[in-house]
Amino acid sequence: MNLTQSQLLEDSHSQPLKDPHSQRQEDPHSQLLEGYLRRLYSLNPRGRVSRRRIRSTYAMEEKIREMQTFFGLRETGGLNPHTLNVMKKPWCGVPDVENFSFYPRKPKWKNHTITYMISKYTPDMKREDMEMSFRSALKLWSDAAPLKFIKVNHGKADIVLSFARKTHGDFCPFDGPRGVLAHAFQPGEGIGGDVHFDEDETWTAGRKGYSLSAVATHELGHSLGLTHSKDPSAIMYPNYRIQSSTQYSLFKDDELGIQALYGTPKGKLATEPAPEICGPNFSYDAAVMIGKEIVFFKDRYMWMRTMQKTFWSRLRESHISTYLPSISSHVDAAYDIPAKGVAYIFTGHKYWVVRELKMKSHARSIHEYGFSSRVKQVDAAVHVSEYGKTVFFIGEFYYR
């Protein structure tokens, strides 16, 4: 899992990329850069003559752009502070790829009853806490797909979970504290499906250290056949994130991926895909600013883009109820008043006053707002800060 908690730095100008070999002594970040790109983006910058070095420098720029594209950063090919900060984050040692997607040839377990074994425990946690963390992680995947996991203590198992330091026999050595937290192998014979956790990290069942349940959930996604997702809300996103709750969950992108491989559990409807936002006939139902997020609504989904000083982040998709827990239906209209730091969201004959995402709010009637009983819903709304006026559109009429 590519998983740091330092605050992102913004630099309006990328730094020119120098030859990594001549730069190594003067630039303390060059080894981090080269190691990161070699592990996750198949960089091979070695070369003895100047022409090879020119090619290797160009290859490194291309790999940096590839990494910046994945994380929604400005594509400069240079090592600016924002890019460096992402590289410093603790991460999964599996190469980055697209939204939910699969390994070549889409390997998966043929038998939907999968055995697992803990071959080596960590001294950081009690055994019962460790086993509970793994059970919780496996249950998330079995709730989303028709899979059953059985723990075995002897003999062979499909998935073997273990803790190790540095070189540990799989040609993928760990790098000490932080950096790579764990790695996993795609479904298959032998080492296939196995998960290795870096013993140099501090593992925990709570908030301190790294959550074993969260990292295990991500790595087990690889064990089942999923690669990394570009959706920042997905558990298969490569960076480790601290959640407000110790209870982790799969998101829509994770469910769509695992169901594409194994189908849906008996009696459960398949996860509904979101509308195709690149379709020629696509239109949003409403848009509004909530804090530093511009939020777009369509049906029961929302897309968010964050304003970060001089640039906007990439769009992130989610169910409306994930970030606006009080609202379960589609949004008809919305507007915000920046001076007050509030947003007004309308659905049918109700509206909500929202100050920040993930905060519950109480529904109010639009008739209490001032509309007559003839008005059943608001079609659109806009606040004009210059005049301090809000305009509402309802059918062929508008109200101010």
mmCIF file of C-alpha atoms in Angstrom:
data_model
loop_
_atom_site.group_PDB
_atom_site.id
_atom_site.type_symbol
_atom_site.label_atom_id
_atom_site.label_comp_id
_atom_site.label_asym_id
_atom_site.label_seq_id
_atom_site.Cartn_x
_atom_site.Cartn_y
_atom_site.Cartn_z
ATOM 1 C CA MET A 1 0.000 0.000 0.000
ATOM 2 C CA ASN A 2 1.663 3.339 -1.079
ATOM 3 C CA LEU A 3 0.912 4.769 2.276
ATOM 4 C CA THR A 4 2.870 9.728 4.844
ATOM 5 C CA GLN A 5 0.858 12.120 6.733
ATOM 6 C CA SER A 6 2.894 15.274 6.001
ATOM 7 C CA GLN A 7 0.912 18.205 4.649
ATOM 8 C CA LEU A 8 0.948 18.657 0.869
ATOM 9 C CA LEU A 9 3.216 21.434 -0.378
ATOM 10 C CA GLU A 10 2.377 23.451 -3.458
ATOM 11 C CA ASP A 11 4.942 24.775 -5.913
ATOM 12 C CA SER A 12 3.788 26.813 -8.883
ATOM 13 C CA HIS A 13 6.941 25.934 -10.862
ATOM 14 C CA SER A 14 8.305 22.423 -11.270
ATOM 15 C CA GLN A 15 12.040 21.984 -10.804
ATOM 16 C CA PRO A 16 14.007 20.892 -13.896
ATOM 17 C CA LEU A 17 15.004 17.247 -13.724
ATOM 18 C CA LYS A 18 18.743 16.634 -13.653
ATOM 19 C CA ASP A 19 20.668 13.512 -14.535
ATOM 20 C CA PRO A 20 19.886 11.192 -11.583
ATOM 21 C CA HIS A 21 23.474 9.874 -11.532
ATOM 22 C CA SER A 22 25.250 13.240 -11.344
ATOM 23 C CA GLN A 23 22.573 14.513 -8.959
ATOM 24 C CA ARG A 24 22.706 11.708 -6.409
ATOM 25 C CA GLN A 25 25.296 13.311 -4.113
ATOM 26 C CA GLU A 26 23.753 16.786 -4.095
ATOM 27 C CA ASP A 27 20.043 15.924 -4.080
ATOM 28 C CA PRO A 28 18.849 14.011 -0.991
ATOM 29 C CA HIS A 29 15.618 13.101 -2.799
ATOM 30 C CA SER A 30 17.197 11.406 -5.836
ATOM 31 C CA GLN A 31 17.382 7.942 -4.257
ATOM 32 C CA LEU A 32 13.759 8.197 -3.090
ATOM 33 C CA LEU A 33 12.698 9.254 -6.583
ATOM 34 C CA GLU A 34 14.610 6.525 -8.382
ATOM 35 C CA GLY A 35 13.598 3.819 -5.930
ATOM 36 C CA TYR A 36 9.930 4.798 -6.080
ATOM 37 C CA LEU A 37 9.809 4.818 -9.895
ATOM 38 C CA ARG A 38 11.784 1.584 -10.179
ATOM 39 C CA ARG A 39 9.429 -0.230 -7.792
ATOM 40 C CA LEU A 40 6.095 1.058 -9.053
ATOM 41 C CA TYR A 41 6.661 2.276 -12.621
ATOM 42 C CA SER A 42 9.278 -0.163 -13.982
ATOM 43 C CA LEU A 43 11.971 2.503 -14.320
ATOM 44 C CA ASN A 44 15.429 1.255 -15.345
ATOM 45 C CA PRO A 45 17.637 4.362 -15.426
ATOM 46 C CA ARG A 46 21.045 2.661 -15.410
ATOM 47 C CA GLY A 47 23.515 3.627 -18.116
ATOM 48 C CA ARG A 48 27.274 4.144 -18.473
ATOM 49 C CA VAL A 49 27.601 6.450 -21.467
ATOM 50 C CA SER A 50 26.160 9.924 -21.870
ATOM 51 C CA ARG A 51 23.657 8.915 -24.572
ATOM 52 C CA ARG A 52 22.193 6.267 -22.296
ATOM 53 C CA ARG A 53 22.021 8.812 -19.511
ATOM 54 C CA ILE A 54 20.080 11.178 -21.747
ATOM 55 C CA ARG A 55 17.665 8.365 -22.547
ATOM 56 C CA SER A 56 17.399 7.418 -18.872
ATOM 57 C CA THR A 57 16.665 11.019 -17.877
ATOM 58 C CA TYR A 58 13.935 11.200 -20.519
ATOM 59 C CA ALA A 59 12.551 7.866 -19.293
ATOM 60 C CA MET A 60 12.485 9.182 -15.733
ATOM 61 C CA GLU A 61 10.576 12.295 -16.815
ATOM 62 C CA GLU A 62 8.031 10.098 -18.570
ATOM 63 C CA LYS A 63 7.649 7.893 -15.484
ATOM 64 C CA ILE A 64 7.170 10.967 -13.268
ATOM 65 C CA ARG A 65 4.453 12.208 -15.647
ATOM 66 C CA GLU A 66 2.824 8.773 -15.489
ATOM 67 C CA MET A 67 2.859 8.920 -11.692
ATOM 68 C CA GLN A 68 1.549 12.515 -11.665
ATOM 69 C CA THR A 69 -1.284 11.533 -14.003
ATOM 70 C CA PHE A 70 -2.299 8.665 -11.712
ATOM 71 C CA PHE A 71 -2.505 10.904 -8.637
ATOM 72 C CA GLY A 72 -4.169 13.847 -10.431
ATOM 73 C CA LEU A 73 -1.122 16.100 -10.063
ATOM 74 C CA ARG A 74 0.067 18.703 -12.549
ATOM 75 C CA GLU A 75 1.946 16.760 -15.256
ATOM 76 C CA THR A 76 5.378 18.423 -15.307
ATOM 77 C CA GLY A 77 7.801 15.512 -15.427
ATOM 78 C CA GLY A 78 9.699 17.339 -12.678
ATOM 79 C CA LEU A 79 10.141 16.706 -8.974
ATOM 80 C CA ASN A 80 8.218 19.565 -7.332
ATOM 81 C CA PRO A 81 7.275 19.501 -3.607
ATOM 82 C CA HIS A 82 3.730 18.289 -4.308
ATOM 83 C CA THR A 83 4.993 15.276 -6.274
ATOM 84 C CA LEU A 84 7.704 14.568 -3.707
ATOM 85 C CA ASN A 85 5.141 14.597 -0.901
ATOM 86 C CA VAL A 86 3.072 11.888 -2.609
ATOM 87 C CA MET A 87 6.195 9.778 -3.141
ATOM 88 C CA LYS A 88 7.003 10.024 0.569
ATOM 89 C CA LYS A 89 3.662 8.565 1.568
ATOM 90 C CA PRO A 90 3.513 4.987 2.852
ATOM 91 C CA TRP A 91 2.417 2.770 0.006
ATOM 92 C CA CYS A 92 1.538 -0.648 -1.287
ATOM 93 C CA GLY A 93 4.340 -2.334 -3.214
ATOM 94 C CA VAL A 94 2.111 -3.267 -6.158
ATOM 95 C CA PRO A 95 2.497 -1.108 -9.315
ATOM 96 C CA ASP A 96 -0.135 1.593 -9.942
ATOM 97 C CA VAL A 97 -2.732 1.182 -12.686
ATOM 98 C CA GLU A 98 -6.230 2.438 -13.635
ATOM 99 C CA ASN A 99 -9.589 2.756 -11.764
ATOM 100 C CA PHE A 100 -10.738 -0.651 -10.555
ATOM 101 C CA SER A 101 -8.876 -2.997 -12.885
ATOM 102 C CA PHE A 102 -7.252 -6.395 -13.054
ATOM 103 C CA TYR A 103 -3.969 -8.161 -13.632
ATOM 104 C CA PRO A 104 -3.204 -9.325 -17.197
ATOM 105 C CA ARG A 105 -5.466 -12.255 -18.139
ATOM 106 C CA LYS A 106 -7.661 -11.465 -15.097
ATOM 107 C CA PRO A 107 -6.494 -14.261 -12.748
ATOM 108 C CA LYS A 108 -8.960 -15.253 -10.038
ATOM 109 C CA TRP A 109 -9.661 -18.156 -7.722
ATOM 110 C CA LYS A 110 -11.689 -20.886 -9.439
ATOM 111 C CA ASN A 111 -12.999 -22.183 -6.128
ATOM 112 C CA HIS A 112 -15.030 -19.524 -4.319
ATOM 113 C CA THR A 113 -14.217 -21.186 -0.981
ATOM 114 C CA ILE A 114 -10.719 -19.875 -0.259
ATOM 115 C CA THR A 115 -8.444 -21.046 2.554
ATOM 116 C CA TYR A 116 -6.020 -18.776 4.385
ATOM 117 C CA MET A 117 -3.315 -19.275 7.002
ATOM 118 C CA ILE A 118 -1.315 -16.940 9.244
ATOM 119 C CA SER A 119 2.197 -18.363 9.008
ATOM 120 C CA LYS A 120 3.925 -15.707 11.104
ATOM 121 C CA TYR A 121 2.478 -13.284 13.648
ATOM 122 C CA THR A 122 3.712 -9.805 14.608
ATOM 123 C CA PRO A 123 4.691 -9.048 18.225
ATOM 124 C CA ASP A 124 3.014 -5.628 17.848
ATOM 125 C CA MET A 125 -0.459 -7.064 18.482
ATOM 126 C CA LYS A 126 -2.206 -9.754 20.467
ATOM 127 C CA ARG A 127 -2.925 -12.837 18.392
ATOM 128 C CA GLU A 128 -6.670 -12.527 18.862
ATOM 129 C CA ASP A 129 -6.568 -8.880 17.687
ATOM 130 C CA MET A 130 -4.566 -9.867 14.627
ATOM 131 C CA GLU A 131 -6.951 -12.666 13.735
ATOM 132 C CA MET A 132 -9.918 -10.331 14.202
ATOM 133 C CA SER A 133 -8.293 -7.761 11.881
ATOM 134 C CA PHE A 134 -7.857 -10.376 9.170
ATOM 135 C CA ARG A 135 -11.397 -11.725 9.629
ATOM 136 C CA SER A 136 -12.806 -8.192 9.359
ATOM 137 C CA ALA A 137 -10.821 -7.545 6.178
ATOM 138 C CA LEU A 138 -11.932 -10.816 4.572
ATOM 139 C CA LYS A 139 -15.563 -10.227 5.549
ATOM 140 C CA LEU A 140 -15.634 -6.965 3.596
ATOM 141 C CA TRP A 141 -14.787 -8.868 0.419
ATOM 142 C CA SER A 142 -17.107 -11.822 1.151
ATOM 143 C CA ASP A 143 -19.998 -9.401 1.795
ATOM 144 C CA ALA A 144 -19.471 -7.863 -1.654
ATOM 145 C CA ALA A 145 -18.960 -11.086 -3.642
ATOM 146 C CA PRO A 146 -19.928 -14.800 -3.327
ATOM 147 C CA LEU A 147 -16.704 -15.766 -1.539
ATOM 148 C CA LYS A 148 -16.140 -17.820 1.604
ATOM 149 C CA PHE A 149 -12.894 -17.760 3.577
ATOM 150 C CA ILE A 150 -11.795 -20.618 5.858
ATOM 151 C CA LYS A 151 -8.838 -20.355 8.237
ATOM 152 C CA VAL A 152 -6.492 -23.355 8.386
ATOM 153 C CA ASN A 153 -3.613 -23.884 10.806
ATOM 154 C CA HIS A 154 -1.640 -26.631 9.036
ATOM 155 C CA GLY A 155 -0.907 -27.874 5.559
ATOM 156 C CA LYS A 156 -1.487 -25.823 2.431
ATOM 157 C CA ALA A 157 -3.598 -22.680 2.125
ATOM 158 C CA ASP A 158 -4.572 -20.549 -0.863
ATOM 159 C CA ILE A 159 -3.565 -17.309 0.886
ATOM 160 C CA VAL A 160 -0.669 -17.230 3.362
ATOM 161 C CA LEU A 161 -0.332 -14.125 5.556
ATOM 162 C CA SER A 162 3.039 -13.355 7.142
ATOM 163 C CA PHE A 163 5.284 -10.603 8.552
ATOM 164 C CA ALA A 164 8.907 -10.152 7.477
ATOM 165 C CA ARG A 165 11.771 -7.655 7.342
ATOM 166 C CA LYS A 166 13.944 -6.511 4.413
ATOM 167 C CA THR A 167 14.910 -9.474 2.160
ATOM 168 C CA HIS A 168 12.472 -12.321 2.814
ATOM 169 C CA GLY A 169 12.734 -14.719 -0.124
ATOM 170 C CA ASP A 170 10.345 -13.329 -2.746
ATOM 171 C CA PHE A 171 12.671 -10.949 -4.653
ATOM 172 C CA CYS A 172 10.648 -7.992 -3.282
ATOM 173 C CA PRO A 173 12.617 -6.839 -0.193
ATOM 174 C CA PHE A 174 11.018 -4.409 2.225
ATOM 175 C CA ASP A 175 12.617 -1.010 2.802
ATOM 176 C CA GLY A 176 12.413 -0.486 6.561
ATOM 177 C CA PRO A 177 9.980 1.836 8.396
ATOM 178 C CA ARG A 178 7.426 3.709 6.262
ATOM 179 C CA GLY A 179 7.686 3.474 2.483
ATOM 180 C CA VAL A 180 6.278 0.088 1.422
ATOM 181 C CA LEU A 181 3.936 -1.266 4.111
ATOM 182 C CA ALA A 182 3.004 -4.560 2.490
ATOM 183 C CA HIS A 183 2.659 -6.348 -0.815
ATOM 184 C CA ALA A 184 0.574 -9.180 -2.206
ATOM 185 C CA PHE A 185 0.606 -11.560 -5.156
ATOM 186 C CA GLN A 186 -2.145 -12.228 -7.672
ATOM 187 C CA PRO A 187 -4.188 -15.471 -7.441
ATOM 188 C CA GLY A 188 -2.276 -18.567 -8.472
ATOM 189 C CA GLU A 189 -0.177 -21.525 -7.411
ATOM 190 C CA GLY A 190 2.760 -21.378 -5.009
ATOM 191 C CA ILE A 191 3.259 -17.843 -3.729
ATOM 192 C CA GLY A 192 0.126 -16.691 -5.602
ATOM 193 C CA GLY A 193 -2.352 -14.927 -3.316
ATOM 194 C CA ASP A 194 0.113 -14.570 -0.440
ATOM 195 C CA VAL A 195 0.375 -11.318 1.527
ATOM 196 C CA HIS A 196 3.560 -10.053 3.213
ATOM 197 C CA PHE A 197 3.546 -7.234 5.795
ATOM 198 C CA ASP A 198 6.664 -5.236 6.683
ATOM 199 C CA GLU A 199 7.616 -6.104 10.278
ATOM 200 C CA ASP A 200 9.567 -2.829 10.544
ATOM 201 C CA GLU A 201 6.219 -0.983 10.674
ATOM 202 C CA THR A 202 4.130 -0.624 13.832
ATOM 203 C CA TRP A 203 0.908 -2.599 13.395
ATOM 204 C CA THR A 204 -2.205 -1.889 15.416
ATOM 205 C CA ALA A 205 -5.927 -2.517 15.715
ATOM 206 C CA GLY A 206 -6.586 1.138 16.621
ATOM 207 C CA ARG A 207 -5.463 4.602 15.595
ATOM 208 C CA LYS A 208 -1.744 4.461 16.457
ATOM 209 C CA GLY A 209 0.684 2.971 13.976
ATOM 210 C CA TYR A 210 -0.780 1.412 10.835
ATOM 211 C CA SER A 211 -4.183 -0.243 10.870
ATOM 212 C CA LEU A 212 -3.659 -3.918 10.088
ATOM 213 C CA SER A 213 -7.299 -4.266 9.075
ATOM 214 C CA ALA A 214 -7.088 -1.412 6.539
ATOM 215 C CA VAL A 215 -3.816 -2.557 4.984
ATOM 216 C CA ALA A 216 -4.978 -6.193 4.941
ATOM 217 C CA THR A 217 -8.230 -5.258 3.193
ATOM 218 C CA HIS A 218 -6.259 -3.515 0.444
ATOM 219 C CA GLU A 219 -3.693 -6.295 0.041
ATOM 220 C CA LEU A 220 -6.349 -9.010 0.025
ATOM 221 C CA GLY A 221 -7.953 -7.165 -2.877
ATOM 222 C CA HIS A 222 -4.726 -7.911 -4.775
ATOM 223 C CA SER A 223 -4.821 -11.529 -3.556
ATOM 224 C CA LEU A 224 -8.290 -11.837 -5.094
ATOM 225 C CA GLY A 225 -7.279 -10.360 -8.459
ATOM 226 C CA LEU A 226 -7.727 -6.592 -8.217
ATOM 227 C CA THR A 227 -4.976 -4.086 -8.981
ATOM 228 C CA HIS A 228 -4.898 -0.434 -7.897
ATOM 229 C CA SER A 229 -7.736 2.043 -8.382
ATOM 230 C CA LYS A 230 -7.506 5.714 -9.353
ATOM 231 C CA ASP A 231 -10.562 6.476 -7.215
ATOM 232 C CA PRO A 232 -9.206 8.148 -4.020
ATOM 233 C CA SER A 233 -12.198 6.909 -2.015
ATOM 234 C CA ALA A 234 -11.558 3.243 -2.923
ATOM 235 C CA ILE A 235 -9.808 0.862 -0.538
ATOM 236 C CA MET A 236 -7.743 -0.209 -3.579
ATOM 237 C CA TYR A 237 -6.302 3.307 -3.970
ATOM 238 C CA PRO A 238 -2.534 2.854 -3.398
ATOM 239 C CA ASN A 239 -1.987 5.451 -0.637
ATOM 240 C CA TYR A 240 -2.635 4.674 3.018
ATOM 241 C CA ARG A 241 -5.238 7.010 4.530
ATOM 242 C CA ILE A 242 -6.344 7.460 8.123
ATOM 243 C CA GLN A 243 -10.128 7.247 8.315
ATOM 244 C CA SER A 244 -12.156 9.080 10.935
ATOM 245 C CA SER A 245 -13.343 5.695 12.166
ATOM 246 C CA THR A 246 -11.394 2.517 12.826
ATOM 247 C CA GLN A 247 -14.140 0.671 10.919
ATOM 248 C CA TYR A 248 -13.068 0.433 7.273
ATOM 249 C CA SER A 249 -15.394 -0.337 4.395
ATOM 250 C CA LEU A 250 -15.370 -0.988 0.672
ATOM 251 C CA PHE A 251 -16.551 1.733 -1.675
ATOM 252 C CA LYS A 252 -18.496 1.462 -4.901
ATOM 253 C CA ASP A 253 -15.393 1.156 -7.053
ATOM 254 C CA ASP A 254 -14.109 -1.754 -4.933
ATOM 255 C CA GLU A 255 -17.467 -3.536 -5.105
ATOM 256 C CA LEU A 256 -17.733 -3.084 -8.879
ATOM 257 C CA GLY A 257 -14.257 -4.549 -9.306
ATOM 258 C CA ILE A 258 -14.703 -7.626 -7.131
ATOM 259 C CA GLN A 259 -18.174 -8.322 -8.582
ATOM 260 C CA ALA A 260 -16.763 -8.126 -12.110
ATOM 261 C CA LEU A 261 -14.482 -11.033 -11.142
ATOM 262 C CA TYR A 262 -16.714 -13.182 -8.935
ATOM 263 C CA GLY A 263 -20.306 -11.976 -9.381
ATOM 264 C CA THR A 264 -22.701 -10.841 -6.651
ATOM 265 C CA PRO A 265 -23.657 -12.644 -3.422
ATOM 266 C CA LYS A 266 -26.905 -14.599 -3.520
ATOM 267 C CA GLY A 267 -29.860 -12.341 -2.790
ATOM 268 C CA LYS A 268 -27.876 -9.121 -3.264
ATOM 269 C CA LEU A 269 -28.277 -6.743 -6.186
ATOM 270 C CA ALA A 270 -25.172 -5.893 -8.175
ATOM 271 C CA THR A 271 -23.580 -2.553 -7.351
ATOM 272 C CA GLU A 272 -25.081 0.009 -9.697
ATOM 273 C CA PRO A 273 -22.499 1.716 -11.914
ATOM 274 C CA ALA A 274 -22.466 5.500 -11.868
ATOM 275 C CA PRO A 275 -23.636 7.498 -14.888
ATOM 276 C CA GLU A 276 -21.033 7.818 -17.651
ATOM 277 C CA ILE A 277 -19.872 11.405 -17.209
ATOM 278 C CA CYS A 278 -18.102 11.462 -20.575
ATOM 279 C CA GLY A 279 -21.269 10.524 -22.495
ATOM 280 C CA PRO A 280 -22.419 13.015 -25.158
ATOM 281 C CA ASN A 281 -25.849 13.461 -23.551
ATOM 282 C CA PHE A 282 -24.683 13.681 -19.949
ATOM 283 C CA SER A 283 -25.753 16.613 -17.767
ATOM 284 C CA TYR A 284 -25.518 17.279 -14.032
ATOM 285 C CA ASP A 285 -28.571 17.870 -11.837
ATOM 286 C CA ALA A 286 -26.860 20.573 -9.759
ATOM 287 C CA ALA A 287 -23.492 21.947 -8.647
ATOM 288 C CA VAL A 288 -22.398 23.777 -5.494
ATOM 289 C CA MET A 289 -19.321 24.776 -3.486
ATOM 290 C CA ILE A 290 -19.041 23.141 -0.027
ATOM 291 C CA GLY A 291 -15.940 24.425 1.734
ATOM 292 C CA LYS A 292 -13.079 24.024 -0.741
ATOM 293 C CA GLU A 293 -14.921 21.356 -2.713
ATOM 294 C CA ILE A 294 -16.936 21.987 -5.847
ATOM 295 C CA VAL A 295 -19.569 19.245 -5.867
ATOM 296 C CA PHE A 296 -21.550 18.029 -8.889
ATOM 297 C CA PHE A 297 -24.733 15.945 -8.513
ATOM 298 C CA LYS A 298 -26.340 13.401 -10.832
ATOM 299 C CA ASP A 299 -29.002 10.892 -9.730
ATOM 300 C CA ARG A 300 -27.720 9.360 -6.461
ATOM 301 C CA TYR A 301 -24.062 10.139 -7.208
ATOM 302 C CA MET A 302 -21.790 13.080 -6.610
ATOM 303 C CA TRP A 303 -18.393 14.120 -7.968
ATOM 304 C CA MET A 304 -15.994 16.338 -6.030
ATOM 305 C CA ARG A 305 -13.016 18.454 -7.038
ATOM 306 C CA THR A 306 -10.874 20.218 -4.433
ATOM 307 C CA MET A 307 -9.382 23.673 -4.844
ATOM 308 C CA GLN A 308 -5.754 23.421 -3.658
ATOM 309 C CA LYS A 309 -4.184 26.882 -3.863
ATOM 310 C CA THR A 310 -3.370 27.243 -7.566
ATOM 311 C CA PHE A 311 -4.963 24.141 -9.089
ATOM 312 C CA TRP A 312 -7.954 21.809 -8.891
ATOM 313 C CA SER A 313 -7.618 18.133 -7.965
ATOM 314 C CA ARG A 314 -9.074 15.383 -10.166
ATOM 315 C CA LEU A 315 -12.770 14.472 -9.898
ATOM 316 C CA ARG A 316 -13.642 11.909 -7.223
ATOM 317 C CA GLU A 317 -16.864 9.942 -7.432
ATOM 318 C CA SER A 318 -19.070 8.722 -4.587
ATOM 319 C CA HIS A 319 -22.640 8.033 -3.515
ATOM 320 C CA ILE A 320 -24.325 11.201 -2.228
ATOM 321 C CA SER A 321 -25.104 9.554 1.103
ATOM 322 C CA THR A 322 -21.377 8.895 1.731
ATOM 323 C CA TYR A 323 -20.534 12.593 2.076
ATOM 324 C CA LEU A 324 -24.025 13.977 2.761
ATOM 325 C CA PRO A 325 -25.400 11.330 5.148
ATOM 326 C CA SER A 326 -28.750 13.089 5.606
ATOM 327 C CA ILE A 327 -29.577 13.040 1.876
ATOM 328 C CA SER A 328 -30.520 9.738 0.257
ATOM 329 C CA SER A 329 -32.252 10.864 -2.971
ATOM 330 C CA HIS A 330 -31.129 12.796 -6.031
ATOM 331 C CA VAL A 331 -30.526 16.558 -5.770
ATOM 332 C CA ASP A 332 -32.800 18.945 -7.698
ATOM 333 C CA ALA A 333 -30.950 22.206 -7.066
ATOM 334 C CA ALA A 334 -28.210 23.722 -4.924
ATOM 335 C CA TYR A 335 -26.505 27.038 -4.272
ATOM 336 C CA ASP A 336 -23.922 28.364 -1.854
ATOM 337 C CA ILE A 337 -23.255 31.678 -0.109
ATOM 338 C CA PRO A 338 -19.445 31.984 0.221
ATOM 339 C CA ALA A 339 -19.626 34.877 2.703
ATOM 340 C CA LYS A 340 -21.586 32.663 5.125
ATOM 341 C CA GLY A 341 -19.742 29.436 4.325
ATOM 342 C CA VAL A 342 -22.993 27.522 3.779
ATOM 343 C CA ALA A 343 -24.622 25.597 0.956
ATOM 344 C CA TYR A 344 -28.348 25.015 0.405
ATOM 345 C CA ILE A 345 -29.368 21.716 -1.200
ATOM 346 C CA PHE A 346 -32.915 21.023 -2.448
ATOM 347 C CA THR A 347 -34.586 17.644 -3.044
ATOM 348 C CA GLY A 348 -38.335 17.654 -3.699
ATOM 349 C CA HIS A 349 -40.154 19.713 -1.068
ATOM 350 C CA LYS A 350 -37.180 19.594 1.337
ATOM 351 C CA TYR A 351 -33.926 21.475 1.668
ATOM 352 C CA TRP A 352 -30.784 21.168 3.804
ATOM 353 C CA VAL A 353 -28.280 23.721 5.046
ATOM 354 C CA VAL A 354 -24.781 22.211 4.768
ATOM 355 C CA ARG A 355 -21.563 23.687 6.189
ATOM 356 C CA GLU A 356 -19.191 20.792 5.540
ATOM 357 C CA LEU A 357 -19.147 17.324 4.042
ATOM 358 C CA LYS A 358 -19.845 14.238 6.170
ATOM 359 C CA MET A 359 -21.785 16.348 8.690
ATOM 360 C CA LYS A 360 -25.416 15.431 9.335
ATOM 361 C CA SER A 361 -28.021 18.153 8.829
ATOM 362 C CA HIS A 362 -31.778 18.356 9.344
ATOM 363 C CA ALA A 363 -34.269 18.577 6.499
ATOM 364 C CA ARG A 364 -36.544 21.600 6.324
ATOM 365 C CA SER A 365 -39.598 22.333 4.209
ATOM 366 C CA ILE A 366 -39.283 24.683 1.229
ATOM 367 C CA HIS A 367 -42.660 26.063 2.286
ATOM 368 C CA GLU A 368 -41.095 27.187 5.566
ATOM 369 C CA TYR A 369 -38.409 28.788 3.412
ATOM 370 C CA GLY A 370 -41.094 30.990 1.868
ATOM 371 C CA PHE A 371 -42.411 29.191 -1.206
ATOM 372 C CA SER A 372 -46.155 28.748 -1.639
ATOM 373 C CA SER A 373 -47.787 25.343 -1.248
ATOM 374 C CA ARG A 374 -48.149 25.168 -5.046
ATOM 375 C CA VAL A 375 -44.361 24.743 -5.382
ATOM 376 C CA LYS A 376 -43.427 21.067 -5.186
ATOM 377 C CA GLN A 377 -39.708 21.357 -5.950
ATOM 378 C CA VAL A 378 -36.991 23.801 -6.999
ATOM 379 C CA ASP A 379 -35.514 23.137 -10.443
ATOM 380 C CA ALA A 380 -32.401 25.318 -10.147
ATOM 381 C CA ALA A 381 -30.945 28.067 -7.972
ATOM 382 C CA VAL A 382 -28.062 30.513 -8.078
ATOM 383 C CA HIS A 383 -26.730 33.054 -5.569
ATOM 384 C CA VAL A 384 -25.321 36.312 -6.978
ATOM 385 C CA SER A 385 -22.902 37.534 -4.316
ATOM 386 C CA GLU A 386 -22.401 40.934 -5.950
ATOM 387 C CA TYR A 387 -26.042 41.854 -5.286
ATOM 388 C CA GLY A 388 -26.708 39.583 -2.311
ATOM 389 C CA LYS A 389 -29.636 37.984 -4.163
ATOM 390 C CA THR A 390 -30.614 34.355 -4.756
ATOM 391 C CA VAL A 391 -32.667 33.408 -7.823
ATOM 392 C CA PHE A 392 -34.797 30.229 -7.902
ATOM 393 C CA PHE A 393 -36.104 28.671 -11.120
ATOM 394 C CA ILE A 394 -39.324 26.644 -10.995
ATOM 395 C CA GLY A 395 -40.833 25.615 -14.301
ATOM 396 C CA GLU A 396 -41.214 28.719 -16.474
ATOM 397 C CA PHE A 397 -41.104 31.072 -13.470
ATOM 398 C CA TYR A 398 -38.312 32.406 -11.338
ATOM 399 C CA TYR A 399 -38.344 33.782 -7.787
ATOM 400 C CA ARG A 400 -35.842 36.141 -6.165
#
